[in-house]
């Protein structure tokens, strides 16, 4: 755990040994305490070097100890003892020194790092702060501004020469902290750890060391017991858990071998196809990009090159322009390993494209669709090898957004799923395998969420009120601002296709009832007026000009809502933030339980990661299913029942049977839900 040897007669060498990253487990900490003591008491030893085996200094705390009662020596006194040693102690850093690993190095008298070493304090990303002296020693070593940057963002940096450090302790300390605090509060969107980090560093800059340490301890204690730290730590593990996918037929990540993909094709170079092409090329794949419209092809070439050049500049590498060849002929994809179709969301068109692909591509080519909601299995049935077909549902902009839903149909092979999951990982995405149903997981849950927002407008709310409640909860954008950004016409087209919006809907039926359930035509009415959101300069808000992003309240919209309510005999009532959150979030969560019940998502972690990485759910609230478990399943059930009684014509508010079952089983913790789901399935 910590090997001791004496080298060159007088140097005590301590090597941390705990693969894979030499994490500071109880045994390693004990090893350090023992070997440091041994080195200090050996008169032949004049100096001590601490290093890590296998080219890694130390990755920090041992995650296996998270949430357990710590045993063994504590980190703070151990580091203090090293600092207090009467012989020089040097940290020899290779690979990485992260979290507690860097704090250990900071306790040493000197640090020598390999130029490729990565140093960082990522505690803030887990809802914590570096509490083994990290917030107190680092500002003393590298100055307040640089320490603030490292500690509040958790981002690692490469080893640097001391001469490159900014000068410590600026004269305008108060102004500096006020400015940083304002910025951190804004970007934290309600997360408390970054704010506590600033407070701790302020203590380092303004108080003596011992008082600073006290403050650090106190702040850490608050964070430690906060639900936010639990949520962020849950996300850390959930992100890893979703890569270990499984399918209801028993296929799994560890028994399914992906096939390597070197050459891919993208069909359709609109919004999505362009982003996907960029993401594939940046991953090092050769890409054939196909677009039938001549003008679109020219525009796409220019847009893709621009995105690649900007990305390359940021990362200091050469742009991967030569990885892409463009064509307007689909025959060009004959020899690729995998195709991603991204043409218009039109089943007839997509079926034709899949039939063409099946006859053009060489045998064994994986055929993927980027559809947002259409039936992947229906597309698979257009080909000779339905087992090679999966959905690869990217999110806009596809070269930026981290989420990828990999959608398997009943006939998709485990190898096709494994290949899409591995390709997603290579592209730097958080890939989540999900079953095939309209809207898959993310968009399926969004439907009841948006529906409730529309109903709230009918009942007396305004877009501003609903958005404010959701933004205070932590979403970067409320539902109406988001709808203006992505375009109201997208949903309108889907509703028309589903026979909900006129003219698809049969005439003569009440405006606010469709297919036997409550329906709000508000979005359709705005679209009929040409109010598609940002792109037309008007939607739920108004904008200075089409394409502008600054939303302003629109008096027209408010009087339109009043007129609408009067026309339908609706009396506006006062709606508070709590009702907005209850109805929007619990309707979404209820659908999440239905998705689990239907086996579309393998577990709550899959749903949560989809919402955190694809839909702006605040990470410090852990995702919708984790949030439900924190609120208490009994409470969620009671609120849904309450609202369903008040709105019996809204099926999305009817608590689903899995939620009933979980509450009846004593609301077990989230990691035990799978057992309840398994039992429910075995009884069906
Ligand atoms: P888009 O309208 O911007 O682009 C579609 C492109 O496909 C157009 O350039 C069109 O000329 C081209 N095309 C049409 N038929 C073709 C054919 N036979 N061969 C080659 N190219 C053809 O659409 P989009 O927003 O990029 O959406 C594409 C797909 O991605 C849809 O299925 C959509 O549901 C899905 N999607 C969209 C988003 C989004 O936010 N826009 C997000 C996720 C998924």
XYZ file of C-alpha atoms and ligand atoms in Angstrom:
728
model
C 0.000 0.000 0.000
C 3.021 2.264 0.610
C 6.393 0.631 -0.140
C 9.501 1.950 1.602
C 13.054 1.740 0.309
C 16.297 3.649 0.733
C 17.993 4.854 -2.415
C 21.375 6.525 -2.939
C 22.171 5.789 0.722
C 20.335 8.805 2.105
C 16.955 9.172 0.369
C 13.876 7.496 1.847
C 11.612 6.584 -1.084
C 7.888 6.053 -0.370
C 5.926 4.537 -3.266
C 2.119 4.568 -3.078
C 0.698 1.275 -4.278
C -3.034 1.001 -4.856
C -3.956 0.285 -8.463
C -5.309 1.708 -10.668
C -4.712 5.301 -9.454
C -3.044 4.852 -6.022
C -6.149 6.232 -4.306
C -5.780 7.210 -0.647
C -7.553 4.226 0.896
C -7.297 3.577 4.645
C -4.463 1.126 3.963
C -2.544 3.646 1.849
C -2.956 6.361 4.486
C -1.695 3.945 7.152
C 1.200 3.045 4.862
C 2.141 6.716 4.441
C 2.004 7.379 8.203
C 4.195 4.340 8.932
C 6.779 4.920 6.199
C 7.117 8.653 6.903
C 7.758 7.833 10.566
C 10.329 5.230 9.522
C 12.137 7.640 7.208
C 12.196 10.418 9.798
C 13.550 8.176 12.514
C 16.311 6.704 10.313
C 19.441 8.841 10.918
C 20.897 7.790 7.540
C 17.951 9.303 5.695
C 18.483 12.976 4.865
C 15.439 13.542 2.656
C 12.202 11.804 1.666
C 10.538 11.388 -1.741
C 6.902 10.370 -2.131
C 5.814 8.978 -5.500
C 3.196 6.610 -6.947
C 3.675 3.316 -8.722
C 2.854 2.741 -12.409
C 3.392 6.338 -13.465
C 0.566 7.846 -11.416
C 1.158 9.894 -8.292
C -2.285 9.711 -6.692
C -5.886 10.012 -7.957
C -7.249 11.258 -4.615
C -9.749 9.821 -2.160
C -10.739 6.197 -2.576
C -14.250 6.287 -4.079
C -14.958 2.927 -2.474
C -14.935 4.754 0.871
C -17.584 7.289 -0.257
C -20.608 7.100 1.990
C -18.939 4.642 4.411
C -17.575 5.307 7.863
C -13.934 6.187 7.343
C -11.417 4.025 9.143
C -7.650 4.426 9.393
C -5.613 7.627 9.771
C -7.267 10.912 8.801
C -5.895 12.845 5.865
C -5.523 16.267 7.542
C -3.258 15.176 10.471
C -1.322 12.901 8.126
C -0.570 15.823 5.779
C 0.189 18.097 8.743
C 2.736 15.564 9.991
C 4.451 15.527 6.581
C 4.531 19.311 6.494
C 5.919 19.409 10.045
C 8.726 16.921 9.221
C 12.255 18.077 10.028
C 13.612 16.530 6.819
C 12.667 17.816 3.373
C 9.843 15.876 1.792
C 9.415 16.022 -1.969
C 6.366 14.945 -3.976
C 7.533 13.424 -7.280
C 4.451 13.735 -9.472
C 3.959 11.698 -12.586
C 0.607 11.030 -14.296
C -1.907 12.750 -12.074
C -2.232 14.346 -8.652
C -5.918 14.943 -8.094
C -8.052 15.865 -5.100
C -6.528 14.398 -1.928
C -3.515 13.411 -4.059
C -2.766 17.052 -4.822
C -3.473 17.993 -1.203
C -0.885 15.411 -0.155
C 1.587 16.988 -2.578
C 0.747 20.446 -1.209
C 1.695 19.226 2.263
C 5.145 18.228 1.001
C 7.895 20.858 1.051
C 8.618 20.641 -2.655
C 6.789 19.344 -5.661
C 8.424 18.178 -8.842
C 6.024 17.296 -11.623
C 6.532 15.656 -14.971
C 5.559 18.142 -17.703
C 2.680 15.853 -18.758
C 1.305 15.477 -15.236
C -2.282 16.637 -14.540
C -2.998 18.482 -11.311
C -6.429 19.405 -10.029
C -8.927 19.628 -7.197
C -12.162 18.159 -8.622
C -14.027 18.025 -5.266
C -16.455 20.793 -6.304
C -17.861 18.585 -9.054
C -18.943 16.138 -6.357
C -20.600 18.852 -4.303
C -17.665 19.100 -1.871
C -14.542 21.164 -1.402
C -10.896 20.135 -0.978
C -10.949 19.774 2.784
C -7.501 18.418 3.497
C -6.024 21.883 3.393
C -6.498 22.304 -0.374
C -8.378 25.591 -0.125
C -5.814 26.903 2.388
C -2.479 25.804 0.951
C -3.116 26.291 -2.755
C -3.839 30.078 -2.578
C -0.710 30.439 -0.473
C 1.291 28.634 -3.113
C -0.087 29.981 -6.391
C -2.052 33.092 -5.377
C -5.739 33.739 -4.850
C -6.989 34.214 -8.460
C -5.340 31.074 -9.845
C -6.395 29.042 -6.793
C -9.955 30.302 -7.115
C -10.044 29.177 -10.706
C -8.793 25.679 -9.902
C -10.930 25.167 -6.799
C -14.260 26.577 -8.034
C -14.214 24.821 -11.395
C -12.513 21.565 -10.428
C -10.771 21.623 -13.819
C -7.326 20.019 -13.866
C -4.283 21.716 -15.364
C -0.972 20.576 -16.670
C 2.113 20.934 -14.484
C 3.469 24.489 -14.830
C 6.681 26.292 -14.029
C 6.363 28.495 -10.946
C 7.455 31.480 -13.013
C 4.142 31.235 -14.891
C 2.036 31.597 -11.717
C 0.146 34.848 -11.270
C 1.282 37.056 -8.439
C -0.470 36.237 -5.144
C -2.744 38.511 -3.113
C -4.164 41.267 -5.297
C -4.720 44.716 -3.795
C -8.414 44.938 -4.770
C -9.299 41.819 -2.809
C -12.887 42.792 -1.946
C -13.761 43.752 -5.504
C -12.157 40.555 -6.749
C -14.176 38.337 -4.418
C -17.407 40.199 -5.079
C -16.904 39.808 -8.817
C -16.035 36.117 -8.559
C -18.898 35.447 -6.174
C -21.402 37.030 -8.537
C -20.076 35.035 -11.485
C -19.962 31.793 -9.515
C -23.500 32.274 -8.161
C -24.787 32.869 -11.668
C -23.162 29.840 -13.229
C -23.838 27.619 -10.194
C -27.630 27.917 -10.744
C -28.355 27.102 -7.110
C -25.432 24.720 -6.483
C -23.906 25.567 -3.104
C -20.459 23.951 -3.392
C -18.900 26.540 -5.765
C -20.110 29.338 -3.458
C -18.586 27.596 -0.424
C -15.335 27.220 -2.361
C -15.153 31.005 -2.843
C -15.880 31.541 0.858
C -13.096 29.138 1.845
C -10.534 30.788 -0.430
C -11.597 34.186 0.899
C -10.711 32.845 4.337
C -7.279 31.888 3.018
C -6.765 35.402 1.650
C -8.022 37.254 4.706
C -7.366 35.078 7.754
C -4.386 33.336 9.354
C -3.869 29.734 8.364
C -5.429 28.087 11.432
C -8.599 30.158 11.220
C -8.762 29.485 7.505
C -8.537 25.759 8.193
C -11.372 26.096 10.704
C -13.515 27.877 8.141
C -12.694 25.221 5.544
C -13.776 22.507 7.985
C -16.998 24.304 8.852
C -17.966 24.861 5.212
C -17.134 21.270 4.379
C -19.389 20.063 7.184
C -22.317 22.019 5.697
C -21.688 20.645 2.228
C -21.201 17.128 3.460
C -24.644 16.945 4.957
C -26.364 18.748 2.082
C -28.559 16.836 -0.333
C -26.589 18.441 -3.147
C -23.391 16.556 -2.342
C -25.405 13.310 -2.358
C -26.961 14.238 -5.704
C -23.620 15.093 -7.323
C -21.951 11.965 -5.987
C -24.916 9.943 -7.268
C -24.404 11.524 -10.723
C -20.711 10.607 -10.626
C -21.565 6.928 -10.142
C -24.675 6.977 -12.363
C -22.629 8.270 -15.303
C -20.388 5.244 -15.003
C -23.302 2.877 -14.378
C -25.091 3.740 -17.641
C -22.138 2.559 -19.720
C -22.800 -0.912 -18.246
C -25.970 -1.308 -20.288
C -28.327 -4.254 -20.454
C -31.345 -5.167 -22.564
C -34.537 -6.893 -21.399
C -33.551 -10.006 -23.441
C -30.479 -10.434 -21.240
C -27.877 -8.954 -23.631
C -25.285 -6.925 -21.723
C -22.271 -4.705 -22.113
C -19.816 -7.293 -20.777
C -20.916 -10.146 -23.013
C -21.382 -8.190 -26.267
C -18.406 -7.325 -28.422
C -18.536 -4.116 -30.478
C -17.167 -4.033 -34.008
C -14.578 -1.308 -34.784
C -15.847 1.594 -36.894
C -13.287 3.404 -39.055
C -15.453 4.869 -41.763
C -18.955 6.261 -41.298
C -21.554 8.037 -43.414
C -24.068 10.750 -42.525
C -27.195 11.130 -44.679
C -28.839 14.572 -44.628
C -26.763 17.659 -43.784
C -29.283 19.842 -41.966
C -28.943 21.041 -38.380
C -28.242 17.579 -36.983
C -26.290 15.995 -39.839
C -23.748 18.836 -39.779
C -23.082 18.481 -36.047
C -22.845 14.682 -36.299
C -20.358 14.974 -39.196
C -18.183 17.327 -37.121
C -18.323 15.047 -34.079
C -17.355 11.965 -36.129
C -14.471 13.726 -37.898
C -13.151 15.118 -34.611
C -13.109 11.540 -33.292
C -10.760 10.602 -36.140
C -13.211 8.687 -38.350
C -13.402 9.088 -42.116
C -16.834 10.460 -42.977
C -18.881 10.422 -46.185
C -21.428 13.230 -45.869
C -24.431 12.949 -48.215
C -26.978 15.670 -48.978
C -29.346 15.695 -51.950
C -30.083 19.452 -52.133
C -27.254 21.206 -53.992
C -27.592 24.483 -52.031
C -27.824 22.664 -48.687
C -24.675 20.714 -49.604
C -22.720 23.905 -50.322
C -23.974 25.569 -47.112
C -23.214 22.433 -45.092
C -19.627 22.222 -46.405
C -19.013 25.782 -45.308
C -20.714 25.342 -41.927
C -18.940 22.046 -41.140
C -15.522 23.484 -42.080
C -16.187 26.531 -39.898
C -17.173 24.366 -36.895
C -14.100 22.154 -37.356
C -11.777 25.150 -37.646
C -13.191 26.861 -34.536
C -13.004 23.604 -32.558
C -9.430 22.952 -33.672
C -8.356 26.495 -32.740
C -9.785 26.030 -29.250
C -8.002 22.730 -28.775
C -4.762 23.799 -30.447
C -4.841 21.012 -33.061
C -5.173 20.854 -36.845
C -8.776 20.812 -38.145
C -9.862 17.398 -39.432
C -11.096 18.830 -42.759
C -9.506 16.061 -44.845
C -11.460 13.397 -42.948
C -14.695 14.352 -44.728
C -15.762 13.792 -48.305
C -19.056 15.239 -49.517
C -21.471 13.800 -52.044
C -24.985 14.363 -53.303
C -25.206 10.708 -54.325
C -26.182 8.117 -51.711
C -24.250 5.460 -53.709
C -21.074 6.955 -52.181
C -21.730 5.146 -48.885
C -21.215 1.634 -50.300
C -18.084 0.768 -48.299
C -18.630 2.372 -44.890
C -18.858 0.490 -41.570
C -21.788 2.479 -40.181
C -24.376 4.958 -41.489
C -26.226 7.622 -39.498
C -29.386 8.845 -41.214
C -30.451 12.418 -40.362
C -32.989 13.391 -43.050
C -36.317 15.149 -42.275
C -38.495 13.604 -39.548
C -40.797 11.941 -42.082
C -41.478 8.202 -41.895
C -42.139 7.859 -45.645
C -38.819 9.520 -46.521
C -36.842 7.625 -43.879
C -38.305 4.285 -45.051
C -37.153 5.051 -48.596
C -33.658 5.978 -47.387
C -33.376 2.739 -45.380
C -34.486 0.678 -48.394
C -31.795 2.394 -50.484
C -29.143 1.878 -47.798
C -30.012 -1.826 -47.517
C -29.329 -2.327 -51.198
C -26.250 -0.057 -51.481
C -24.224 -0.835 -48.337
C -21.957 -3.868 -48.142
C -23.247 -6.728 -45.920
C -22.790 -6.144 -42.208
C -23.001 -2.338 -42.298
C -24.733 -0.906 -39.228
C -27.633 1.366 -40.171
C -28.533 3.979 -37.556
C -31.230 6.635 -37.452
C -31.171 9.970 -35.638
C -34.970 10.119 -35.484
C -36.318 11.951 -32.415
C -39.398 9.810 -31.964
C -40.197 7.501 -34.914
C -40.381 3.700 -34.673
C -36.840 2.311 -35.084
C -38.202 -1.207 -35.591
C -40.374 -0.058 -38.478
C -37.283 1.342 -40.175
C -35.390 -1.882 -39.425
C -38.124 -3.840 -41.227
C -37.234 -1.979 -44.464
C -33.851 -3.745 -44.547
C -32.681 -7.359 -45.034
C -30.834 -7.307 -41.703
C -32.992 -5.670 -39.026
C -30.473 -6.801 -36.390
C -28.008 -4.206 -37.726
C -30.393 -1.283 -37.165
C -30.364 0.949 -34.047
C -31.264 4.513 -33.219
C -28.441 6.958 -32.483
C -30.391 9.911 -31.118
C -28.072 12.924 -30.822
C -29.097 16.267 -29.350
C -28.640 19.696 -30.921
C -25.963 20.924 -31.430
C -24.701 17.382 -31.956
C -20.972 18.206 -31.776
C -21.482 19.929 -28.399
C -24.260 18.157 -26.490
C -22.980 15.260 -24.379
C -26.015 12.981 -24.556
C -26.592 10.125 -26.982
C -29.631 7.839 -26.694
C -28.826 4.487 -28.320
C -32.227 3.035 -29.185
C -32.562 -0.712 -29.623
C -35.594 -2.242 -31.330
C -36.838 -5.752 -30.565
C -34.596 -7.094 -33.334
C -31.432 -5.013 -32.807
C -28.451 -7.289 -32.113
C -26.371 -6.853 -28.962
C -23.395 -6.237 -31.263
C -25.177 -3.323 -32.980
C -25.994 -1.786 -29.571
C -22.430 -2.378 -28.316
C -20.980 -0.783 -31.464
C -23.189 2.331 -31.219
C -22.446 2.635 -27.490
C -18.703 2.353 -28.098
C -18.781 4.846 -30.951
C -20.722 7.266 -28.708
C -18.079 6.858 -26.003
C -15.278 7.522 -28.486
C -17.109 10.687 -29.531
C -17.020 11.795 -25.891
C -20.752 11.291 -25.373
C -22.598 9.935 -22.378
C -24.374 7.123 -24.215
C -27.492 5.583 -22.722
C -29.113 2.454 -24.196
C -32.907 2.686 -24.252
C -35.828 0.729 -25.705
C -37.983 1.681 -28.669
C -41.175 3.676 -28.016
C -42.500 7.026 -29.277
C -40.049 9.685 -28.049
C -37.784 7.041 -26.427
C -36.928 8.274 -22.899
C -36.083 11.985 -23.050
C -38.740 13.284 -25.434
C -41.389 10.929 -24.053
C -40.979 12.472 -20.587
C -40.877 15.983 -22.023
C -44.431 15.646 -23.370
C -46.280 15.628 -20.009
C -43.914 18.326 -18.712
C -44.757 20.678 -21.582
C -48.434 19.752 -21.478
C -48.636 20.866 -17.843
C -46.924 24.150 -18.716
C -49.582 24.835 -21.395
C -52.409 23.961 -18.957
C -50.934 26.333 -16.365
C -51.176 29.154 -18.908
C -54.845 28.328 -19.470
C -55.455 28.407 -15.723
C -53.878 31.802 -15.096
C -50.074 31.594 -15.299
C -47.851 33.491 -17.736
C -44.791 32.138 -19.598
C -42.637 34.399 -17.380
C -44.055 32.911 -14.177
C -43.629 29.301 -15.308
C -40.101 29.902 -16.653
C -38.999 31.741 -13.517
C -40.082 28.862 -11.270
C -38.215 26.321 -13.422
C -35.104 28.493 -13.732
C -35.006 29.074 -9.967
C -35.177 25.301 -9.613
C -31.970 25.195 -11.673
C -32.888 24.634 -15.335
C -30.814 26.903 -17.606
C -34.054 27.771 -19.429
C -37.707 27.455 -18.571
C -40.042 25.520 -20.831
C -41.289 28.518 -22.861
C -37.888 30.086 -23.398
C -36.669 26.657 -24.510
C -39.659 26.239 -26.830
C -38.873 29.636 -28.436
C -35.253 28.542 -28.914
C -35.998 25.167 -30.535
C -38.975 26.444 -32.557
C -42.687 26.053 -31.839
C -43.247 24.653 -35.340
C -41.353 21.430 -34.485
C -44.009 20.303 -31.969
C -46.801 21.657 -34.174
C -45.698 19.393 -37.040
C -45.620 16.400 -34.675
C -49.096 17.202 -33.282
C -50.469 17.544 -36.797
C -48.940 14.194 -37.688
C -50.531 12.655 -34.582
C -53.938 14.034 -35.666
C -54.065 16.375 -32.642
C -53.626 19.835 -34.152
C -55.907 21.142 -36.922
C -56.255 20.353 -39.758
C -55.443 16.721 -38.869
C -57.984 16.708 -36.037
C -61.599 15.906 -36.912
C -63.650 19.075 -37.127
C -66.520 19.864 -34.794
C -64.824 18.568 -31.626
C -64.334 20.834 -28.597
C -61.142 22.871 -28.908
C -59.791 21.771 -25.525
C -60.474 18.033 -25.780
C -58.602 15.741 -28.177
C -58.803 11.956 -28.342
C -60.887 11.980 -25.138
C -58.400 13.911 -23.026
C -57.691 17.499 -22.110
C -55.722 19.296 -24.804
C -54.359 22.812 -25.013
C -54.332 24.284 -28.527
C -52.293 27.320 -27.347
C -49.092 26.269 -29.146
C -51.060 25.583 -32.356
C -52.762 28.977 -32.173
C -49.392 30.747 -31.890
C -48.039 28.776 -34.848
C -51.097 29.721 -36.922
C -50.063 33.338 -36.319
C -46.550 32.552 -37.602
C -45.073 32.886 -34.104
C -42.449 30.129 -34.252
C -40.133 31.567 -31.554
C -36.661 33.124 -31.916
C -36.416 32.369 -35.626
C -39.479 34.553 -36.410
C -38.805 37.107 -33.659
C -42.010 36.187 -31.795
C -43.203 33.176 -29.863
C -44.041 32.972 -26.156
C -41.858 36.090 -25.867
C -40.884 38.827 -28.286
C -37.398 39.447 -29.699
C -35.788 42.537 -31.230
C -35.480 40.809 -34.576
C -35.732 37.270 -35.965
C -32.807 35.201 -34.690
C -32.226 37.379 -31.644
C -31.837 35.483 -28.369
C -32.880 38.103 -25.831
C -36.434 37.297 -24.743
C -38.694 40.144 -23.618
C -42.209 39.977 -22.189
C -44.820 40.451 -24.863
C -47.991 42.396 -23.925
C -49.670 40.955 -27.029
C -49.221 37.441 -25.618
C -50.708 38.445 -22.266
C -53.841 39.931 -23.816
C -54.044 36.937 -26.184
C -54.091 34.646 -23.116
C -56.790 36.762 -21.485
C -58.898 36.641 -24.656
C -58.369 32.882 -24.923
C -59.480 32.302 -21.324
C -62.561 34.502 -21.816
C -63.479 32.658 -25.000
C -63.320 29.290 -23.223
C -64.956 30.419 -19.975
C -61.757 29.910 -17.957
C -61.273 32.059 -14.864
C -57.630 32.939 -14.179
C -56.452 32.070 -10.675
C -53.242 32.776 -8.798
C -50.620 30.097 -9.444
C -47.495 29.931 -7.298
C -44.011 28.545 -7.980
C -44.707 25.399 -5.991
C -47.667 24.429 -8.151
C -45.587 25.019 -11.300
C -42.837 22.742 -9.998
C -45.239 20.103 -8.666
C -47.236 19.805 -11.832
C -44.469 20.080 -14.415
C -41.899 17.966 -12.572
C -44.168 15.295 -11.072
C -45.932 14.740 -14.424
C -42.463 14.227 -15.994
C -41.337 11.970 -13.140
C -44.558 9.922 -13.332
C -43.780 9.223 -17.000
C -40.258 8.234 -15.905
C -41.795 5.581 -13.639
C -43.929 4.365 -16.569
C -40.767 4.099 -18.670
C -39.163 1.953 -15.964
C -42.332 -0.127 -15.697
C -42.309 -0.669 -19.505
C -38.633 -1.706 -19.433
C -37.703 1.133 -21.850
C -34.967 2.307 -19.461
C -32.996 -0.321 -17.544
C -32.852 1.707 -14.330
C -33.427 5.140 -12.782
C -29.782 6.103 -13.403
C -30.352 5.865 -17.169
C -33.271 8.304 -17.001
C -31.385 10.662 -14.723
C -28.311 10.827 -16.942
C -30.507 11.483 -19.991
C -32.060 14.445 -18.182
C -28.824 15.801 -16.725
C -26.840 15.574 -19.988
C -29.581 16.204 -22.550
C -32.268 18.358 -20.974
C -30.517 20.732 -18.566
C -31.807 19.080 -15.380
C -29.619 20.652 -12.633
C -26.890 18.155 -11.803
C -26.909 19.149 -8.133
C -30.459 17.793 -7.989
C -29.303 14.442 -9.376
C -31.868 13.890 -12.188
C -35.659 13.487 -11.984
C -35.784 9.991 -10.470
C -33.135 10.813 -7.853
C -35.045 14.008 -7.085
C -38.236 11.977 -6.581
C -36.391 9.729 -4.147
C -35.112 12.778 -2.236
C -38.549 14.425 -2.099
C -39.990 11.099 -0.953
C -42.006 8.778 -3.171
C -45.007 9.020 -0.829
C -45.077 12.777 -1.300
C -44.791 12.498 -5.101
C -47.653 9.988 -5.124
C -49.833 12.132 -2.867
C -49.289 15.261 -5.006
C -50.000 13.380 -8.252
C -53.208 11.961 -6.797
C -54.209 15.414 -5.633
C -53.678 16.965 -9.051
C -55.240 14.032 -10.869
C -58.390 14.410 -8.803
C -58.469 18.094 -9.740
C -57.801 17.256 -13.435
C -59.285 13.795 -14.100
C -59.105 14.359 -17.872
C -55.264 14.473 -17.753
C -54.010 10.856 -17.804
C -50.375 11.926 -17.330
C -51.225 12.987 -13.766
C -52.582 9.548 -12.822
C -49.919 7.917 -10.629
C -48.565 4.845 -12.422
C -48.597 1.383 -10.899
C -44.825 1.208 -10.334
C -44.989 4.323 -8.157
C -47.854 2.769 -6.160
C -45.877 -0.450 -5.860
C -42.719 1.322 -4.682
C -44.614 3.296 -2.049
C -46.374 0.101 -0.933
C -42.933 -1.553 -0.594
C -41.878 1.166 1.842
C -40.274 3.563 -0.697
C -36.961 1.686 -0.991
C -33.805 3.644 -1.910
C -33.216 4.166 -5.595
C -30.639 1.386 -6.001
C -33.272 -1.132 -4.856
C -35.929 -0.092 -7.399
C -34.753 -2.633 -9.957
C -35.787 -5.467 -7.612
C -39.319 -4.060 -7.324
C -39.480 -3.605 -11.121
C -38.298 -7.205 -11.659
C -41.012 -8.479 -9.319
C -43.628 -6.376 -11.079
C -42.570 -7.827 -14.451
C -42.552 -11.396 -13.195
C -46.153 -10.978 -12.047
C -47.351 -9.592 -15.400
P -33.149 19.516 -41.147
O -34.425 19.852 -41.810
O -32.312 20.637 -40.618
O -32.220 18.689 -42.166
C -32.612 17.577 -42.900
C -31.713 17.490 -44.130
O -31.908 16.248 -44.794
C -31.989 18.583 -45.162
O -30.786 19.261 -45.443
C -32.483 17.814 -46.370
O -32.163 18.436 -47.600
C -31.791 16.498 -46.188
N -32.418 15.397 -46.924
C -33.731 15.157 -47.133
N -33.879 14.026 -47.829
C -32.644 13.541 -48.070
C -32.153 12.378 -48.731
N -32.963 11.499 -49.293
N -30.822 12.184 -48.779
C -29.965 13.074 -48.212
N -30.389 14.188 -47.572
C -31.711 14.406 -47.499
O -33.483 18.475 -40.029
P -32.742 18.233 -38.613
O -33.250 19.181 -37.619
O -31.277 18.120 -38.869
O -33.307 16.793 -38.231
C -32.851 15.614 -38.861
C -33.301 14.414 -38.041
O -32.763 14.532 -36.731
C -34.800 14.301 -37.852
O -35.166 12.952 -37.848
C -35.043 14.941 -36.497
O -36.205 14.471 -35.859
C -33.810 14.487 -35.761
N -33.413 15.323 -34.616
C -33.477 16.672 -34.668
C -33.081 17.423 -33.575
C -33.100 18.932 -33.621
O -33.033 19.551 -32.566
N -33.161 19.546 -34.781
C -32.614 16.786 -32.428
C -32.527 15.392 -32.398
C -32.928 14.662 -33.498
